[in-house]
CSV table of C-alpha atoms and ligand atoms in Angstrom, one decimal:
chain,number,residue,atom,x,y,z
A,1,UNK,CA,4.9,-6.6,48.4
A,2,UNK,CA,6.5,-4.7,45.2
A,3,UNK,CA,4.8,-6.1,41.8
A,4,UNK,CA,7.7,-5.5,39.8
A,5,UNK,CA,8.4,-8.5,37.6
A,6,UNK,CA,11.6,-9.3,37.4
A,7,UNK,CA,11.6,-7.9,33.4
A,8,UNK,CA,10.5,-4.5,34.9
A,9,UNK,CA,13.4,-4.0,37.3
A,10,UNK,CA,16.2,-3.3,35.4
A,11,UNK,CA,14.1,0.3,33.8
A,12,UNK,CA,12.5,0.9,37.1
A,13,UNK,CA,16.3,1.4,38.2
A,14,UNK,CA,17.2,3.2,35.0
A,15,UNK,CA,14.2,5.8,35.4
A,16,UNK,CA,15.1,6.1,39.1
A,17,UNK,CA,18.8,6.8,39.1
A,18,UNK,CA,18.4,8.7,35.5
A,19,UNK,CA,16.0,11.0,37.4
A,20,UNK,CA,18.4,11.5,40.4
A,21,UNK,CA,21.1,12.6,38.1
A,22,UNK,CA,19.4,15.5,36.4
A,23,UNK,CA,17.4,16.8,39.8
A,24,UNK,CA,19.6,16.0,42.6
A,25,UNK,CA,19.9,18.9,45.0
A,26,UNK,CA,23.6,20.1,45.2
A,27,UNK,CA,24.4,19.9,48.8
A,28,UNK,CA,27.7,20.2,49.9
A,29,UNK,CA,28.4,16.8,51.1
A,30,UNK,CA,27.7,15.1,47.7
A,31,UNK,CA,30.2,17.2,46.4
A,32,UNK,CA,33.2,14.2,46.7
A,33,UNK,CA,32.3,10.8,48.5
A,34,UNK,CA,35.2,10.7,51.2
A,35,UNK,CA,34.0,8.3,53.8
A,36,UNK,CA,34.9,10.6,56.7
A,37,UNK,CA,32.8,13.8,55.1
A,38,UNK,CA,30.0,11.4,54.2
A,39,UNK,CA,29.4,10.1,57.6
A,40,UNK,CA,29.4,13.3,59.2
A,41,UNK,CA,26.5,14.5,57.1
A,42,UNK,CA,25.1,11.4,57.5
A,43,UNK,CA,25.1,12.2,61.5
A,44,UNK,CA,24.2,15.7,61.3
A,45,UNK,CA,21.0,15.0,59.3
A,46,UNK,CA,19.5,12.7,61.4
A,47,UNK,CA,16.7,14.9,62.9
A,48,UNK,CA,17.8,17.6,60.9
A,49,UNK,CA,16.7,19.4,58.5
A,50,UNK,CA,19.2,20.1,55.6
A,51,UNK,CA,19.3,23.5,55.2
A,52,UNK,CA,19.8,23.7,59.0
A,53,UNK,CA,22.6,21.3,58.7
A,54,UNK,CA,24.3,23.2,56.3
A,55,UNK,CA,26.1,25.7,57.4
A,56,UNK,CA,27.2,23.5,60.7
A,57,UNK,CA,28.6,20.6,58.4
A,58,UNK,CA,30.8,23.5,56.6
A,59,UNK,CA,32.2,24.7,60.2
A,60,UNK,CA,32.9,21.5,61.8
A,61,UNK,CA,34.8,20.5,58.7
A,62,UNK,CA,36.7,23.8,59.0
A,63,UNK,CA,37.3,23.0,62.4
A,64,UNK,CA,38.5,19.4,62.1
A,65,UNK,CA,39.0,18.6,58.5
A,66,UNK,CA,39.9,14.9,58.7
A,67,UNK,CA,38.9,12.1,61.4
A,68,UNK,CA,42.6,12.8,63.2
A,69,UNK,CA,41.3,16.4,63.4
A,70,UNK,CA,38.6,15.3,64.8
A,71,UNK,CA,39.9,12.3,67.1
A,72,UNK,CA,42.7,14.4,68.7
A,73,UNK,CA,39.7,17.6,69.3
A,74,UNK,CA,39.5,18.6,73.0
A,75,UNK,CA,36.0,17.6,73.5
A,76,UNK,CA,34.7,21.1,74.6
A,77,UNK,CA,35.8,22.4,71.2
A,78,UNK,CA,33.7,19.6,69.4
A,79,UNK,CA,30.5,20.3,71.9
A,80,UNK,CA,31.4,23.9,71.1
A,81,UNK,CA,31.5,23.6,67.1
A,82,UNK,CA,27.7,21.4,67.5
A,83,UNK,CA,26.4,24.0,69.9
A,84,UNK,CA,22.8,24.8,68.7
A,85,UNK,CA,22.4,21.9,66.2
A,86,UNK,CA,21.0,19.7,68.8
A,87,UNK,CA,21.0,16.0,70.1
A,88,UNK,CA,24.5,16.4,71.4
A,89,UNK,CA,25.0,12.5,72.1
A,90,UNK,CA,25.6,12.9,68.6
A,91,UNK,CA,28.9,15.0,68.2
A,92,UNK,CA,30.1,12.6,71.6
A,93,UNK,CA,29.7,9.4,69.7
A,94,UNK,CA,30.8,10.9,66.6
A,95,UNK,CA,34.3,11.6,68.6
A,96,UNK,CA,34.6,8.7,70.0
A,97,UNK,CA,34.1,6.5,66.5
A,98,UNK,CA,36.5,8.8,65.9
A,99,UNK,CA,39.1,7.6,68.2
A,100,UNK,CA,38.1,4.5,67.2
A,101,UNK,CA,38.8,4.6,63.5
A,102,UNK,CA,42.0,6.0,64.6
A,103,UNK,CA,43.3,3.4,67.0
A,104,UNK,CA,41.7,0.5,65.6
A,105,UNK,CA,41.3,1.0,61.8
A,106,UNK,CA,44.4,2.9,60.7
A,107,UNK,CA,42.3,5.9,60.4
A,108,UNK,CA,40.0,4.7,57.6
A,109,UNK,CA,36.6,4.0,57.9
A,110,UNK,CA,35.7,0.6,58.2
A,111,UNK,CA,34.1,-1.1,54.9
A,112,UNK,CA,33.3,-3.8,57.0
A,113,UNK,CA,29.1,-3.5,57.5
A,114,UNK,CA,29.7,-5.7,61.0
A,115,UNK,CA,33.0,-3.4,61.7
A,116,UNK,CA,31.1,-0.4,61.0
A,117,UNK,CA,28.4,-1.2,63.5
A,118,UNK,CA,30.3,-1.9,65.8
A,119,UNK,CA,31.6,1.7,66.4
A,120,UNK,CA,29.2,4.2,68.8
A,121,UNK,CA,26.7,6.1,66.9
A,122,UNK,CA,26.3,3.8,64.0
A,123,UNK,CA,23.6,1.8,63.0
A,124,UNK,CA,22.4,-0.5,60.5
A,125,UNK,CA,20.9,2.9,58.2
A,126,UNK,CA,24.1,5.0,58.7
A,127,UNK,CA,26.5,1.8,58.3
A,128,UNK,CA,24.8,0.9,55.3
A,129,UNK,CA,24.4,4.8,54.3
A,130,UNK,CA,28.6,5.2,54.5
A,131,UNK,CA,29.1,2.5,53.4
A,132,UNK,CA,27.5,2.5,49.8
A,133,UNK,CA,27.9,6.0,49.3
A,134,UNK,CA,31.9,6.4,50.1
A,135,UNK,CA,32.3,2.6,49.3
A,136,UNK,CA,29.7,1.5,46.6
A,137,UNK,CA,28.7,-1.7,48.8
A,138,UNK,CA,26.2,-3.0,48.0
A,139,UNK,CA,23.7,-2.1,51.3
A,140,UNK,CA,20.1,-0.8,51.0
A,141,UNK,CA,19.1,1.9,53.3
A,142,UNK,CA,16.0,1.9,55.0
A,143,UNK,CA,15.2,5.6,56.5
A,144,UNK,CA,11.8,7.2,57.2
A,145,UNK,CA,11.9,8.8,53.5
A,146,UNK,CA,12.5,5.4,51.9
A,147,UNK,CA,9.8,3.3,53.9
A,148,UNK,CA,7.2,5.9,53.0
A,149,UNK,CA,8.0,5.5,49.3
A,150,UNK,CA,8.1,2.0,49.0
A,151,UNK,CA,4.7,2.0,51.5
A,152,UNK,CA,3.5,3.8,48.3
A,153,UNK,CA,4.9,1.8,45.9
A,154,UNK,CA,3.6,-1.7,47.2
A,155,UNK,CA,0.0,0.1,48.9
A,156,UNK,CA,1.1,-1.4,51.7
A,157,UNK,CA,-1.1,-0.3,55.2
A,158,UNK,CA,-0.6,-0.3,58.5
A,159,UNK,CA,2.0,1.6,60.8
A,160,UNK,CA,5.1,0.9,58.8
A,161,UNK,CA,7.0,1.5,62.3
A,162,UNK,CA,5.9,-2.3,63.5
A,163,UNK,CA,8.8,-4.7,62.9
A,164,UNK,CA,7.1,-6.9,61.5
A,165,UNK,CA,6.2,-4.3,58.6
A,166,UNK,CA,9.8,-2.5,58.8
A,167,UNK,CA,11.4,-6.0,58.1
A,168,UNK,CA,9.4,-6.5,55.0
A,169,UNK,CA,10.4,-3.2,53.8
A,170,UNK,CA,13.9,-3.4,54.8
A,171,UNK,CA,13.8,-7.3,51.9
A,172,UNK,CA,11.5,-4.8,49.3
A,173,UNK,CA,14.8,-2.0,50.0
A,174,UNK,CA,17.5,-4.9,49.7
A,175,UNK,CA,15.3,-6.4,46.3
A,176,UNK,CA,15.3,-2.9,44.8
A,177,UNK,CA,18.8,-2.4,45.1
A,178,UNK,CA,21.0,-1.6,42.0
A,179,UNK,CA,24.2,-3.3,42.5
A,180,UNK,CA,26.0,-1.2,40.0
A,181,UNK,CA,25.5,1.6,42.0
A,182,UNK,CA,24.4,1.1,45.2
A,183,UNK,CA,25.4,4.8,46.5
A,184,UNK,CA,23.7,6.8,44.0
A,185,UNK,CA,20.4,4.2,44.2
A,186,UNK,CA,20.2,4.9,48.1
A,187,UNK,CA,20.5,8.8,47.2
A,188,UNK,CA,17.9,8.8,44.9
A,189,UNK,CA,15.4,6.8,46.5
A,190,UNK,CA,15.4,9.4,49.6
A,191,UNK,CA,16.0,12.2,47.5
A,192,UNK,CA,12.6,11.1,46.1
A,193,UNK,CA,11.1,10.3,49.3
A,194,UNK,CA,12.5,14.4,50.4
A,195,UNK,CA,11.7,16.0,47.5
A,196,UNK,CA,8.7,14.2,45.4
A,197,UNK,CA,7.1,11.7,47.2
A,198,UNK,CA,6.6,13.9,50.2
A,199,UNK,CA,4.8,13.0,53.5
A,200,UNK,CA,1.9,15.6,52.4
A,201,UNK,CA,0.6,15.8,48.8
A,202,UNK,CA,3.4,14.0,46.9
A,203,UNK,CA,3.7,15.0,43.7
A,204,UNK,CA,2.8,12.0,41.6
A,205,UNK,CA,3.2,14.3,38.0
A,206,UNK,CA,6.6,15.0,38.7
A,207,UNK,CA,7.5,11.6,39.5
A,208,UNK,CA,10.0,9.3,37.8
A,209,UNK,CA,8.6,5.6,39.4
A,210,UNK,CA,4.9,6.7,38.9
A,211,UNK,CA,4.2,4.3,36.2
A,212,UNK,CA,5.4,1.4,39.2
A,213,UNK,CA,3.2,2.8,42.1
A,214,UNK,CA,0.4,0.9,42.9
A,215,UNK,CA,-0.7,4.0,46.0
A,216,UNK,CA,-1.2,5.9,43.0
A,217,UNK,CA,-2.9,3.7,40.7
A,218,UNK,CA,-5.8,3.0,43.7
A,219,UNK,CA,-6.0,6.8,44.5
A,220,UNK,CA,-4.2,6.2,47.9
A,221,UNK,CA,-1.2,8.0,47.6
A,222,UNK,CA,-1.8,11.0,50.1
A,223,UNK,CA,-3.8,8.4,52.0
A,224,UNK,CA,-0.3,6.1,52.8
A,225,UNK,CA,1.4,5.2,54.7
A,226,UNK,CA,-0.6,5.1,58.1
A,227,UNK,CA,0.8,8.1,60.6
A,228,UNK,CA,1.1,7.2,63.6
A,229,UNK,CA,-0.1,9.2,66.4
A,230,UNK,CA,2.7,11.8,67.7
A,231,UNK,CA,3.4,12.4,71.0
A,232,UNK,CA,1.4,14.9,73.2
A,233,UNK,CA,3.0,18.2,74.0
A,234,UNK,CA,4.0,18.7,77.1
A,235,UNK,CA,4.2,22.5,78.1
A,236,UNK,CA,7.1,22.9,81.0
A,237,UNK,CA,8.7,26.6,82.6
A,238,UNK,CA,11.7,26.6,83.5
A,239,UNK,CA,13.2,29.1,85.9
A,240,UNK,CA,16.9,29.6,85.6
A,241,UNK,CA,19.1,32.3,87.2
A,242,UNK,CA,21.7,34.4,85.9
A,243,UNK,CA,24.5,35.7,89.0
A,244,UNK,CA,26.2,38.1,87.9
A,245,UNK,CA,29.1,39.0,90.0
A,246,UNK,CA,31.1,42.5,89.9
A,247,UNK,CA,33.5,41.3,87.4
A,248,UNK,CA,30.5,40.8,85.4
A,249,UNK,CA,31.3,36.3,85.7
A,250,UNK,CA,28.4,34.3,86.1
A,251,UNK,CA,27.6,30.8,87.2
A,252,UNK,CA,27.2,27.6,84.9
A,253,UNK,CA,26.9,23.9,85.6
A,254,UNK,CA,26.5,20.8,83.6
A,255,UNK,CA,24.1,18.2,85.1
A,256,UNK,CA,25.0,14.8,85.3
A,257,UNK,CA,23.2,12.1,83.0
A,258,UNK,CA,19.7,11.9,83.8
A,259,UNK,CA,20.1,15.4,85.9
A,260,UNK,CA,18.5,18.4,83.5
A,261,UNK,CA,17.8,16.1,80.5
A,262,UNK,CA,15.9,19.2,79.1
A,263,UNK,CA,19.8,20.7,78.0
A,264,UNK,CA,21.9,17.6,77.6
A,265,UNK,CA,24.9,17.5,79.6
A,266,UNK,CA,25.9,21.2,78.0
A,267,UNK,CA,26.7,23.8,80.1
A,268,UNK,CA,24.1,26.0,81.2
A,269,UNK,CA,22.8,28.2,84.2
A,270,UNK,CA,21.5,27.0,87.1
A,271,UNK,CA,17.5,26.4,86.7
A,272,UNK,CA,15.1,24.1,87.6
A,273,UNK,CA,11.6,23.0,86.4
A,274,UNK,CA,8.5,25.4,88.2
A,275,UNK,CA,5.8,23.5,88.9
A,276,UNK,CA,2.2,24.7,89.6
A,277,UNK,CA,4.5,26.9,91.4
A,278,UNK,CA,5.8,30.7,91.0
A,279,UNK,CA,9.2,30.6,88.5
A,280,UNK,CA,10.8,33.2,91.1
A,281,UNK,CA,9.7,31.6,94.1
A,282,UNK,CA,11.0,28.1,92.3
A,283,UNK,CA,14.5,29.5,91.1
A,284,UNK,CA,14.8,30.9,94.6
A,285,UNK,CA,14.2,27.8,96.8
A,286,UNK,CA,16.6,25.7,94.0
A,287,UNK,CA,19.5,28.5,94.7
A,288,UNK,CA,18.7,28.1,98.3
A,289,UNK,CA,19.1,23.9,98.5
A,290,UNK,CA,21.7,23.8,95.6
A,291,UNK,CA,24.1,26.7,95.8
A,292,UNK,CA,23.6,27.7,99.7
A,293,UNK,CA,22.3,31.4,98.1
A,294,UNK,CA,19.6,33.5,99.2
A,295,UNK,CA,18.9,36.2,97.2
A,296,UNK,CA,15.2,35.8,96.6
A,297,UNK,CA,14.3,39.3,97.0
A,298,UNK,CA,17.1,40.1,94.4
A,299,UNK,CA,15.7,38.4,91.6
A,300,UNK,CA,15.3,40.7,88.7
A,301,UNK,CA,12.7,39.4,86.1
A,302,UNK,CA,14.3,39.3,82.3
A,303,UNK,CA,12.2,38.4,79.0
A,304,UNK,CA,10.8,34.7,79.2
A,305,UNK,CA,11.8,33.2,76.0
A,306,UNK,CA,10.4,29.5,74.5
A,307,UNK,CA,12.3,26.3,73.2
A,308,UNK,CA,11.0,23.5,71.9
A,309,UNK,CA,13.1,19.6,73.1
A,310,UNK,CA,11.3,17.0,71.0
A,311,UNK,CA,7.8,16.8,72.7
A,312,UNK,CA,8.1,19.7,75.2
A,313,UNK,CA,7.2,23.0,74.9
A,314,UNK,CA,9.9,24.8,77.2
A,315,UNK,CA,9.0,28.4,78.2
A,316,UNK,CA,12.3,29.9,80.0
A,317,UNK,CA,11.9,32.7,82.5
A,318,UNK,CA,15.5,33.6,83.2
A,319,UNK,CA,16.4,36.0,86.6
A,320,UNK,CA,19.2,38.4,86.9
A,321,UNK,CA,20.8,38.6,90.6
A,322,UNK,CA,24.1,40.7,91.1
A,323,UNK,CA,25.7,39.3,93.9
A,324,UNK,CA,29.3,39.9,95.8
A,325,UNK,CA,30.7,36.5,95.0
A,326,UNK,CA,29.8,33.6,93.1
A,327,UNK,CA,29.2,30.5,94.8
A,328,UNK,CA,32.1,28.0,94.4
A,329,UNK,CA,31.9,23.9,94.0
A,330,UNK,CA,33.4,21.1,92.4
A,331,UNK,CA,31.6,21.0,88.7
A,332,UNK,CA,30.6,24.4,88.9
A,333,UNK,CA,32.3,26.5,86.2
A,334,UNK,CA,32.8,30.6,86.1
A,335,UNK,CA,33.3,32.4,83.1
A,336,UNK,CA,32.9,36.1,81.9
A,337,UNK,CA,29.0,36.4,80.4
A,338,UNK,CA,29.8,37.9,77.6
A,339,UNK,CA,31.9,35.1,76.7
A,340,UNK,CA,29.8,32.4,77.0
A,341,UNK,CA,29.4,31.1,73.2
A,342,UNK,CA,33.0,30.2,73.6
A,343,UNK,CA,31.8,26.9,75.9
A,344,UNK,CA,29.6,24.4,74.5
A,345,UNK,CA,26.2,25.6,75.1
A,346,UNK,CA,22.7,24.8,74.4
A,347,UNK,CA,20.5,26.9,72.3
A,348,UNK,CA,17.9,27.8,75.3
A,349,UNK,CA,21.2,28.6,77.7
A,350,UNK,CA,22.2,30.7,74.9
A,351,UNK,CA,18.9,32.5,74.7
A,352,UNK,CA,18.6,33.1,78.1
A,353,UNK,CA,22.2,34.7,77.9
A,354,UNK,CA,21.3,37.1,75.3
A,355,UNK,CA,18.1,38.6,76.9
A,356,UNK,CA,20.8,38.8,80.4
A,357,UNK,CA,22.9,40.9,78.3
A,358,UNK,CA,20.7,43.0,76.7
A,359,UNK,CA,19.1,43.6,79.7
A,360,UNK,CA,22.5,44.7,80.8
A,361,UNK,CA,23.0,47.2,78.0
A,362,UNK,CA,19.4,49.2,78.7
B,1,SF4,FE1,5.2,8.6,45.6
B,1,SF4,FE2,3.3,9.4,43.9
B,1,SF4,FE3,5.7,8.5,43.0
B,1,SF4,FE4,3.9,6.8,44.0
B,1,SF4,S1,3.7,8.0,42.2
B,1,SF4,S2,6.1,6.9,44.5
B,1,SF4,S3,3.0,8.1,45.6
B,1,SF4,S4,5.3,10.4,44.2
């Protein structure tokens, strides 16, 4: 794997963490390494990018400050404060570890890899992510970002995503470690991996390792690692309605688990997938079987709007329908429209909102 010699190390580590500390980005979570802060941003940023995270870490720590905060949160108000950052099994898991670290580890987070792991939403990368940065323990983390450097480093081919190949790099991670600073070693090794040693056209010039990588010594460096093939789109429309009754309330539900995977388990209007069929004709024979509501001729066509879920391509085309009375039933929910962002919504039931209510203002 990596042709260090063991001589070599100790300046590979030098250059590496000498390099972080002049051209680290400041982002506000490296600003003080409190376990709770550092885990949050840590959870946010999986499958996020960081300026989108941003702003969101800096609310939700407005919101609920510490992990009591946070623990004792209604969860509505949690969904609420993630609403529009996406992949909401997140801000669940991060509540309950929550109420976790509050009934079972005096309110600390564990330093305890095994006791770490063992809460909901942690795994080995974010345990041993926390873990060295709040705690400087000595754990190597092994992220998308790191692989792909250390791919470079050793030439290594092949879909890195294999275990087989993911363990090896997971030992080369560990090897590399420096113990004296385990937390700012795991920054700078994905700092470089975000900012230098990028998946397209890394910039070998600028780099502080290049002397070490063998991908750029054989010419290979935009070459590695292999890609593996992504997903193929799928394109889906979704019709969803909007009742509006005269008190200007509408309708939302939340879908059970596995019911409307497309929005989570937020709130949303009721809407169902169209297909090869018409979106009205679709939305009208879902109201029908679903809310005991016939108002198909009443279906007032707003602006169709598209959202993006991992690999499909959603186009929305949201209806308007004013109607007497909104239908009533157990996990049905009214609430005024133009108070909606106040529930935990998904982006798309928040788009489809705001085309309702400009609609409403013409
Ligand atoms: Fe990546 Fe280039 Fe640095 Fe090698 S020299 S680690 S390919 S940026």
């Amino acid at each position: 794997m990596l042709k260090i010699s063991a001589e070599e190390k100790p300046k590979f580590r030098r250059r590496l963490l000498a390099w972080f500390a002049k051209h680290k980005r400041d982002l506000p979570w490296r600003r003080d390494r409190d376990p709770y802060r550092v885990w949050l941003s840590e959870i946010m940023l999986q499958q996020t990018r960081v300026s989108a995270v941003i702003p969101y870490y800096e609310r939700f720590l407005e919101a609920f400050p510490d992990v009591q905060a946070l623990a004792c949160a209604k969860s509505d108000q949690v969904l609420a404060n993630w609403a529009g950052l996406g992949y909401y099994i997140r801000a669940r898991n991060l509540q309950r570890a929550a109420k976790e670290i509050v009934s079972s580890h005096a309110g600390q987070f564990p330093r305890q890899y095994e006791a770490a792991l063992g809460l909901p939403g942690i795994g080995r990368y974010t345990a041993s992510a926390v873990l060295s940065i709040a705690y400087d323990a000595p754990h190597a983390v092994l992220d998308g970002n790191v692989a792909r450097v250390l791919a470079r480093l050793c030439a290594l081919r092949g879909d890195l995503r294999t275990p087989a190949l993911w363990r090896k790099l997971d030992a080369t991670s560990q090897d590399l470690l420096a113990q004296n600073a385990p937390g700012d070693w795991n920054q700078a090794m994905m700092e470089l991996g975000a900012t230098v040693c990028t998946p397209n056209s890394p910039r070998c010039g600028d780099c502080p390792v290049e002397r070490w990588c063998r991908a750029r010594k054989l010419g290979l460096a935009e070459e590695l690692p292999f890609v593996r093939k992504k997903r193929a789109t799928v394109n889906v429309t979704l019709a969803a309605a909007v009742l509006l009754d005269p008190l200007g309330r509408t309708l939302l539900v939340r879908p059970a688990d596995g019911d409307g995977a497309l929005f989570s388990r937020m709130w949303q209007f009721p809407a169902v997938e169209a297909r090869g069929t018409d979106s009205r004709a679709a939305i009208g024979a879902h109201l029908r079987e679903k809310f005991s509501v016939d108002i198909n001729a009443i279906l007032t066509p707003l602006s169709s709007a598209r959202h993006t879920v991992t690999f499909r391509k959603i186009r929305l085309e949201p209806y308007l329908a004013r109607v007497p009375r909104l239908p009533r039933f157990a996990g049905g929910r009214l609430i005024v429209l133009t108070e909606i962002r106040s529930l935990p919504i998904s982006n798309a039931t928040r788009k489809i909102a705001d085309v309702a209510m400009e609609h409403m203002t013409r």
